[in-house]
Coordinates of C-alpha atoms and ligand atoms in Angstrom, one line a residue:
X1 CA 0.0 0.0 0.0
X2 CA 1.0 3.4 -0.1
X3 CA 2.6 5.4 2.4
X4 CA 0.2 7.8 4.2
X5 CA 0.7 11.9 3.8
X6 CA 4.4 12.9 4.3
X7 CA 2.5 15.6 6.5
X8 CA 1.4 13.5 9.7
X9 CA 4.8 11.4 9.4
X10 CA 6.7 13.7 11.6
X11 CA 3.7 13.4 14.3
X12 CA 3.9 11.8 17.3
X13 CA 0.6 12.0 19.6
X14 CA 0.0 14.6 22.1
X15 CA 2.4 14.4 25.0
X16 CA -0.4 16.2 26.9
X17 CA -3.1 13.7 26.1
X18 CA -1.1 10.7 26.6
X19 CA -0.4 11.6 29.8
X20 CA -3.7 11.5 30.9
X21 CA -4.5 7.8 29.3
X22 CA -1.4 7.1 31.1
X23 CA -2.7 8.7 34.7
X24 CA -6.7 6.5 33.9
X25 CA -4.4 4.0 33.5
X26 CA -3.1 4.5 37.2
X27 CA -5.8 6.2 38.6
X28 CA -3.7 9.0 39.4
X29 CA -5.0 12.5 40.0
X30 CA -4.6 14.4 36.9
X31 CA -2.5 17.5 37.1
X32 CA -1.5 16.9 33.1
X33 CA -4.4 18.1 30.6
X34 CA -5.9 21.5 31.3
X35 CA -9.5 21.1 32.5
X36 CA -11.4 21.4 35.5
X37 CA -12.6 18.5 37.5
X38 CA -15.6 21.0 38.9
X39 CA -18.9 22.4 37.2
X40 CA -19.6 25.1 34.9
X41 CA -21.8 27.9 36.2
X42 CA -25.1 26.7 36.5
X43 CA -26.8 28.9 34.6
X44 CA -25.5 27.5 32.2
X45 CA -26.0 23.6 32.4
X46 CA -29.5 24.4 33.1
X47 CA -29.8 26.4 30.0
X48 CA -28.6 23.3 28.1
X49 CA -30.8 21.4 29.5
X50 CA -33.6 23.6 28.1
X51 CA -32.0 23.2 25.2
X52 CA -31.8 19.7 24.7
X53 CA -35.9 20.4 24.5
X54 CA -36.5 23.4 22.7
X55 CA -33.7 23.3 20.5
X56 CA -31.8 24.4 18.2
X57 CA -30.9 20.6 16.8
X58 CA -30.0 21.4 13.4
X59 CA -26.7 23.3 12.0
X60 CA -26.3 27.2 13.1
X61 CA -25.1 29.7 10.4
X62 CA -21.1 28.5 9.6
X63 CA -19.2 31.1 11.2
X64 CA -21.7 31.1 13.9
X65 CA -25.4 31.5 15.3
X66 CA -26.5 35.1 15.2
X67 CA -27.2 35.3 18.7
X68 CA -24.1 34.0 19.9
X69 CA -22.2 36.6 18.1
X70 CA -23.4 39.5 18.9
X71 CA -23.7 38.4 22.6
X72 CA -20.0 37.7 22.2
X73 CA -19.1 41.2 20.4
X74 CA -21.2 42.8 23.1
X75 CA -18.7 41.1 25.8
X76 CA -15.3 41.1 24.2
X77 CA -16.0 45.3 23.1
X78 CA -17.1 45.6 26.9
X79 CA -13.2 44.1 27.6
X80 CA -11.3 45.2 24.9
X81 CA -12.7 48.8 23.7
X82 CA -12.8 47.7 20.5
X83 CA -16.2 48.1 18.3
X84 CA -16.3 44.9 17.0
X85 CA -18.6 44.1 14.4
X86 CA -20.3 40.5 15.2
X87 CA -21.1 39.9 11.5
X88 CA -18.2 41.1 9.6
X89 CA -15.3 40.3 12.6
X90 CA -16.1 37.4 14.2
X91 CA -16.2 33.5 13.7
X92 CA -17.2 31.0 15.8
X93 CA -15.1 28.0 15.8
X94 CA -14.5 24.5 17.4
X95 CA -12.5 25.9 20.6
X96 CA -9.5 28.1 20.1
X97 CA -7.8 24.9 18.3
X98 CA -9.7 25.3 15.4
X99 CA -9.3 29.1 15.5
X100 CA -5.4 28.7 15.5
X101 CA -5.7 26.2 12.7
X102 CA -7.9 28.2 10.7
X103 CA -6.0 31.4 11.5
X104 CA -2.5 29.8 10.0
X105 CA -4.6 28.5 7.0
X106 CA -5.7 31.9 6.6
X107 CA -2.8 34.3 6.7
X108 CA -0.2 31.5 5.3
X109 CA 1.3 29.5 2.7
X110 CA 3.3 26.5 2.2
X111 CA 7.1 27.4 2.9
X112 CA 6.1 30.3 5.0
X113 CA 7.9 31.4 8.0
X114 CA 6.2 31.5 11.4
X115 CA 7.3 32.6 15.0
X116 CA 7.1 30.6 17.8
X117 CA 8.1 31.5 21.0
X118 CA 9.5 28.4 23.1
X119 CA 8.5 27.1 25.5
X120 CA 4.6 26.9 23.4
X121 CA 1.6 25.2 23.6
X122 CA 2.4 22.2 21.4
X123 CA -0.4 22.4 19.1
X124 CA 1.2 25.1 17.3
X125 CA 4.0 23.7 15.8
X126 CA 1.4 20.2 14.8
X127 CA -0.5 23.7 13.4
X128 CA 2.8 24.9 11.4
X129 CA 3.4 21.4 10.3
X130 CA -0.4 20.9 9.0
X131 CA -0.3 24.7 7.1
X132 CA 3.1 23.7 5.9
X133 CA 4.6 26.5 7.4
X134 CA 7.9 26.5 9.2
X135 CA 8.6 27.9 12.5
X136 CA 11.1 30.1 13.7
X137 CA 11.6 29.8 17.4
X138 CA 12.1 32.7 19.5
X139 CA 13.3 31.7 23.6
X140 CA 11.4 32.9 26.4
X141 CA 14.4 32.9 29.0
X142 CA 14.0 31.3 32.3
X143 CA 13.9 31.4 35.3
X144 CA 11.4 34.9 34.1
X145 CA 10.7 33.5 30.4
X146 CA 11.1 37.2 28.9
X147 CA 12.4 37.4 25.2
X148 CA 15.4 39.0 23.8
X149 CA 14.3 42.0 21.3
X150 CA 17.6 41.3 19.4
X151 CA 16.9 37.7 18.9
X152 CA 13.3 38.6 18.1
X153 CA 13.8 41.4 15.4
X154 CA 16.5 38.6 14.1
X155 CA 13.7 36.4 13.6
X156 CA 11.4 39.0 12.3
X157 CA 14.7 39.9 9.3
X158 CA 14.0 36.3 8.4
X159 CA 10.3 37.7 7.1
X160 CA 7.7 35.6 8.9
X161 CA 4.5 35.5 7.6
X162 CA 2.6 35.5 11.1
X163 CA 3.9 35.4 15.0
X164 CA 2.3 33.2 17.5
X165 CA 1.8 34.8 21.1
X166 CA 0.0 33.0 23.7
X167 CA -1.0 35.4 26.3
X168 CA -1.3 34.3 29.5
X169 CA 1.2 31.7 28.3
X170 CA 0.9 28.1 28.8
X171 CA 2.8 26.8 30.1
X172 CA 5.2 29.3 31.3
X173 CA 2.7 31.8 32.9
X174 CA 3.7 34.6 31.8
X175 CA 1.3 37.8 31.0
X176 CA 3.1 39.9 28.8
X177 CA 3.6 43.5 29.6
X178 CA 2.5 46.2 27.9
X179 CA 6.3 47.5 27.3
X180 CA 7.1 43.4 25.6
X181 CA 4.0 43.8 23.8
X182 CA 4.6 47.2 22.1
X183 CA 7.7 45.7 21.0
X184 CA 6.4 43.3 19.5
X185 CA 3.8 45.5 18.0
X186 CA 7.2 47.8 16.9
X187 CA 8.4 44.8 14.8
X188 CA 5.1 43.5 13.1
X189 CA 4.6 47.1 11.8
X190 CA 8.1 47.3 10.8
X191 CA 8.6 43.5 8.8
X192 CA 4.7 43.6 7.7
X193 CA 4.0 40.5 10.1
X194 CA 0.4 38.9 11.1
X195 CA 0.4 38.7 14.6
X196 CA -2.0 35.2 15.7
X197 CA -3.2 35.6 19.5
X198 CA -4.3 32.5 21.6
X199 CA -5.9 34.1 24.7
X200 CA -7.8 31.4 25.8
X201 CA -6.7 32.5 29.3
X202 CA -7.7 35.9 28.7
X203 CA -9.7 35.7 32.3
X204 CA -7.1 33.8 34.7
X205 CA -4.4 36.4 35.5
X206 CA -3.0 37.3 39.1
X207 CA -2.9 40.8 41.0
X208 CA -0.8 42.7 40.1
X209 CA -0.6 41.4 36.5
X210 CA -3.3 42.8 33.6
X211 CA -4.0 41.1 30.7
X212 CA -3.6 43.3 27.3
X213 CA -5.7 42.5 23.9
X214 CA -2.6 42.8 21.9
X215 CA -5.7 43.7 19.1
X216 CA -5.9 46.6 21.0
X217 CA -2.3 48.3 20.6
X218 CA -2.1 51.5 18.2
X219 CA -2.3 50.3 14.5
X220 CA -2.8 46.6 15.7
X221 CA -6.6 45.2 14.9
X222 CA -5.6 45.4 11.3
X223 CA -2.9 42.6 11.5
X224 CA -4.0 40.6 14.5
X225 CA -6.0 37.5 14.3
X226 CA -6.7 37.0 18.1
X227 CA -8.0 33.8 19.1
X228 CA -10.0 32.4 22.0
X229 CA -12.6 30.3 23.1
X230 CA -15.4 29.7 26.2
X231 CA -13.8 26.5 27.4
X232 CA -11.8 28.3 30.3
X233 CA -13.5 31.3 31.2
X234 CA -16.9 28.9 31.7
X235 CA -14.8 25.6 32.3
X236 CA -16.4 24.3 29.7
X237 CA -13.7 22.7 27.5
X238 CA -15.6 19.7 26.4
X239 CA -17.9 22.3 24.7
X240 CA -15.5 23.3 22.2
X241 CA -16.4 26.9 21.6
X242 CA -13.9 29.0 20.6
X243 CA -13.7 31.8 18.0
X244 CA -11.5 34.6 15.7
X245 CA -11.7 38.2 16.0
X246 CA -10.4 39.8 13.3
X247 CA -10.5 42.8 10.8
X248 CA -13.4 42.0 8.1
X249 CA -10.4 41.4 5.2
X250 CA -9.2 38.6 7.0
X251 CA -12.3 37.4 8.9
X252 CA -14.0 37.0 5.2
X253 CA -11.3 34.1 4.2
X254 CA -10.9 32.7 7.7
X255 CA -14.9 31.9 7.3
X256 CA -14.6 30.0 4.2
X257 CA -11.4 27.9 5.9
X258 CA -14.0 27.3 8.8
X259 CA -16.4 26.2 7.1
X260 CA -14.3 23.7 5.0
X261 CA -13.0 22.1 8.2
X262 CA -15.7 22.1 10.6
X263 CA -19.0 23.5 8.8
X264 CA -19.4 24.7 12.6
X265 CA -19.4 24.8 16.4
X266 CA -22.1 22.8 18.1
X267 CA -25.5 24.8 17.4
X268 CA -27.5 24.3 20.9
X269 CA -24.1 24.6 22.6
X270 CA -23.6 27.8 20.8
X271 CA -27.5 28.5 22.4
X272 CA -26.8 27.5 25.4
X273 CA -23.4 29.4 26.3
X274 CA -24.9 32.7 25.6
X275 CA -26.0 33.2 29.2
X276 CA -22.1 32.9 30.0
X277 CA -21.5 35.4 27.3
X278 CA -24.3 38.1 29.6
X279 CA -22.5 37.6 32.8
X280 CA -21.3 40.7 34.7
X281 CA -18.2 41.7 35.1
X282 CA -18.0 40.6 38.8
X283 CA -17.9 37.0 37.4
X284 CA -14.9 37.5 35.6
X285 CA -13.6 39.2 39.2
X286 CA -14.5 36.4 40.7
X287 CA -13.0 33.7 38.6
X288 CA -9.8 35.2 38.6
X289 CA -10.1 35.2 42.6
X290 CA -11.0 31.6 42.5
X291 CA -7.8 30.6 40.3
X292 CA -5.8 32.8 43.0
X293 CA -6.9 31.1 45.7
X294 CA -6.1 27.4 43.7
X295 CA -2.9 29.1 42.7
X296 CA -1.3 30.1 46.0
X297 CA -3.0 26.9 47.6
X298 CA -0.5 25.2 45.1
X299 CA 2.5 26.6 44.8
X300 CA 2.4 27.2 48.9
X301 CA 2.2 22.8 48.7
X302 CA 5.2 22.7 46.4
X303 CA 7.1 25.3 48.2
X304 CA 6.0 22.9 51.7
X305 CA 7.8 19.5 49.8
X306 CA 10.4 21.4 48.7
X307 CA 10.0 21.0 45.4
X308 CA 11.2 23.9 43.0
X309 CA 8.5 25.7 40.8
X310 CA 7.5 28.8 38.7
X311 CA 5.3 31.7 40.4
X312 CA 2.4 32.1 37.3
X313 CA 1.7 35.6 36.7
X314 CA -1.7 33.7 34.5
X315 CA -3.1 30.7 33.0
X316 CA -3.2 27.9 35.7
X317 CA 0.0 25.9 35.1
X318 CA 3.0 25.8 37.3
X319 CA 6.7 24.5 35.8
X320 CA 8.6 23.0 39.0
X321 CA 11.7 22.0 38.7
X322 CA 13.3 18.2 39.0
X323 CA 16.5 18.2 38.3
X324 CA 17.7 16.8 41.4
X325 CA 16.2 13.9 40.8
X326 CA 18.8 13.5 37.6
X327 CA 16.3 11.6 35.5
X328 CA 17.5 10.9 31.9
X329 CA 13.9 11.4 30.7
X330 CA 11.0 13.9 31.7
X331 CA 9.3 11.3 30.5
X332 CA 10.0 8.5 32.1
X333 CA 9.5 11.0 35.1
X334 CA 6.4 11.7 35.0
X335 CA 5.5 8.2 33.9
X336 CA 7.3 6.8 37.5
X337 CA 5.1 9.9 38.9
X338 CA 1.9 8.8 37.9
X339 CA 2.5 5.3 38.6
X340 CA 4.4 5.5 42.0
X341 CA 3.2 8.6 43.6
X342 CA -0.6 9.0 41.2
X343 CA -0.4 12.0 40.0
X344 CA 0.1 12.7 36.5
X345 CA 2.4 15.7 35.1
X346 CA 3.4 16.6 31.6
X347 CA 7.0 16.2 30.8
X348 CA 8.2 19.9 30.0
X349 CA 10.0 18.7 27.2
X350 CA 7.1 18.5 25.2
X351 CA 7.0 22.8 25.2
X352 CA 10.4 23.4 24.6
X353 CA 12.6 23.7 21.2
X354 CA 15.7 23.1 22.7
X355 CA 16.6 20.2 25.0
X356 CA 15.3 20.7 28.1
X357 CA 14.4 17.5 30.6
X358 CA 14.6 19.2 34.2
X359 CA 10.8 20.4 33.8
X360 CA 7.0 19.5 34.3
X361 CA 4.1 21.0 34.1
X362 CA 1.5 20.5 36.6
X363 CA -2.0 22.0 36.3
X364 CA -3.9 23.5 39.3
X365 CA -7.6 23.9 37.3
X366 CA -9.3 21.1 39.9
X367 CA -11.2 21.5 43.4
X368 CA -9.5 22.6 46.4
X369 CA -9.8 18.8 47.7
X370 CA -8.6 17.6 44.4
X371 CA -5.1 19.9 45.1
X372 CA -5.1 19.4 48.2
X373 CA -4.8 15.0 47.9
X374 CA -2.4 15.7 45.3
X375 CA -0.3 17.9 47.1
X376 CA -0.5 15.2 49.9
X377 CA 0.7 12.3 47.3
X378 CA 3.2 14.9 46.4
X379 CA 4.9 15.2 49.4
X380 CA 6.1 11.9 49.2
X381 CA 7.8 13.1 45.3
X382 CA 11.0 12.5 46.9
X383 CA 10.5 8.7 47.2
X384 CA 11.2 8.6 43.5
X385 CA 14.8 9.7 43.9
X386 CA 15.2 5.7 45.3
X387 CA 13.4 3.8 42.4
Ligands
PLP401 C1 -2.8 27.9 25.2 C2 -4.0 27.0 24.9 N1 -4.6 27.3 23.8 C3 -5.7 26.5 23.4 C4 -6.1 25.5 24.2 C5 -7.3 24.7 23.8 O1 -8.4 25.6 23.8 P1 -9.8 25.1 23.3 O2 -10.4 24.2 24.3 O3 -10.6 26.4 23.2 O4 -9.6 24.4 22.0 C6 -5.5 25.2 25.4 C7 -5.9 24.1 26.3 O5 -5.3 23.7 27.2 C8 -4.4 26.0 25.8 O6 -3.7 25.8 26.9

């Protein structure tokens, strides 16, 4: 038979996912994929189930139900400033993972550059590799992942077609400032560069740290393709709504990629989520107080058991550090984690461009009790110095 698509034959599967098969497998708690082990608002589950007896059953309009959009315009002009219009600037998409993938099938072509600051989510290089574009990759520099303009504007001079910035970061935790930001903003103008936003975190930042719509810097809305979704502001990440805000120029292509891929996001969950979309602003206030709380709970346990992390400034991953436990392999670290203390990290390497095997990346997006039993389980992290 033939071979499959050159494409795919670089892929391995998701380091993130496989972890958590691998912590079902040992019924450890799971600190690896992002997602909460508690319930949405319930405003919103009991809108669904509504739903699931008035309706809508059928598809929604492509680049998404009319209702959803302008409740979603209304909200994201209410936090950004901006006036955008929810027929000609938005489209609804299958979580912010579709809206990266459409957003690099968008703006790029095969061969084209793209930056990629490391350590990154690693869906965006499967992203480059599926658009056929190639990344340049820019470090963020421990222990405070901040870039280097120099080595930045060197990657710009190599004329990228689009930059990646994930803000608040995963898995570094990092809200950019305004001042790293402008700079950035400095070279798009200046090398004619799309700049592609994941904010998916957009809501989880800590005092004193403000999140910026990079969208929203002088001259910027016209070359940024900011991307986001509902599945961590309403922990609803098995609902996979995300979408694109962009200028109507790019917004009108990015619709027709959508719709090729996905025809759509889920039409009564489109329904359904719009009470999220109406919240007040105290909910937002309130959510970020909640992650807080879950973040200092966390890091306070690591800092208890001695075990070297990261202080997030957003997003709700920690780094800690175990490179006095001289493994070979982050992986075969975390796999001994799971197994002998049950709970499940993600091997850092699986973020990082260069070699790098002294990290992990431990979640904190579950119940107080949840943390708390891990932390516990935790303690004991030392043991695996003696397997
Ligand atoms: C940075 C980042 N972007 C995107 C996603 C996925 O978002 P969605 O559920 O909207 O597809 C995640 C999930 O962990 C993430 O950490």
């Amino acid at each position: 038979m033939q071979n499959l698509s050159a494409r795919t034959a670089g892929f391995t599967d998701s380091v993130i996912r496989r972890m958590t098969r691998i912590s079902l497998q040992y019924n450890a708690i799971n600190l690896s994929q992002g997602f909460p082990d508690f319930d949405p608002p319930a405003a919103i589950s009991t809108r669904l189930a509504e739903i699931a007896g008035s309706g809508p059953h059928q598809y929604a309009i492509t680049w998404g139900a009319q209702n959803f959009r302008e409740a979603l315009a209304q909200k994201q002009r209410t936090f950004t400033g901006l006036p955008i219009d929810p027929d000609k600037e938005i489209v609804v998409t299958c979580g912010s993972t579709e809206a990266m993938m459409v957003a690099m099938l968008t703006v790029s072509n095969p061969g084209d550059k793209v930056i990629v600051f490391s350590p990154f989510y690693e869906n965006y290089s499967a992203d480059a590799i599926l658009a056929g574009a190639e990344p340049i990759y820019v470090p963020l520099n421990p222990p405070e992942f901040r870039f280097d303009p120099d080595v930045l504007e060197a990657a710009f001079k190599q004329h990228p077609k689009a930059l990646i910035l994930c803000n608040p970061s995963n898995p570094c935790g990092r809200v950019f400032s305004r001042a790293e930001l402008d700079i950035i903003a400095v070279y798009a103008k200046k090398y004619d560069t799309y700049i592609i936003t994941d904010e998916v975190y957009e809501h989880i930042v800590y005092t004193p740290h403000t999140h910026t719509y990079f969208a929203t810097l002088p001259g910027m809305f016209e070359r940024t393709i900011s991307c986001s979704s509902l599945s961590k502001s309403y922990s609803i990440t098995g609902w996979r709504l995300g979408y694109i805000i962009a200028p109507e120029r790019i917004v009108e292509t990015a619709k027709k990629v959508h719709d090729f891929l996905t025809v759509g996001a889920a039409a009564p969950l489109q329904e359904a989520a719009i009470i999220g979309l109406h919240f007040p602003s105290s909910y937002y206030y309130d959510l970020a107080n909640v992650y807080t709380e879950k973040r200092n709970l966390f890091i306070k346990g690591l800092s208890d058991a001695g075990i070297p992390h990261i202080i997030p400034e957003g997003a709700y991953y920690v780094l800690a550090d175990i490179s006095e436990y001289h493994y070979e392999s982050d992986v075969q670290f975390c796999e001994d984690l799971a197994r002998n203390i049950g709970v499940a990290a993600v091997p850092g390497s699986s973020f990082f461009k260069t070699p790098v095997n002294h990290l992990i990346r431990f979640h904190f997006a579950k119940k107080n009790e949840t943390l708390i039993e891990a932390l516990n389980r935790l303690d004991l992290m030392k043991k695996l110095k003696h397997f």
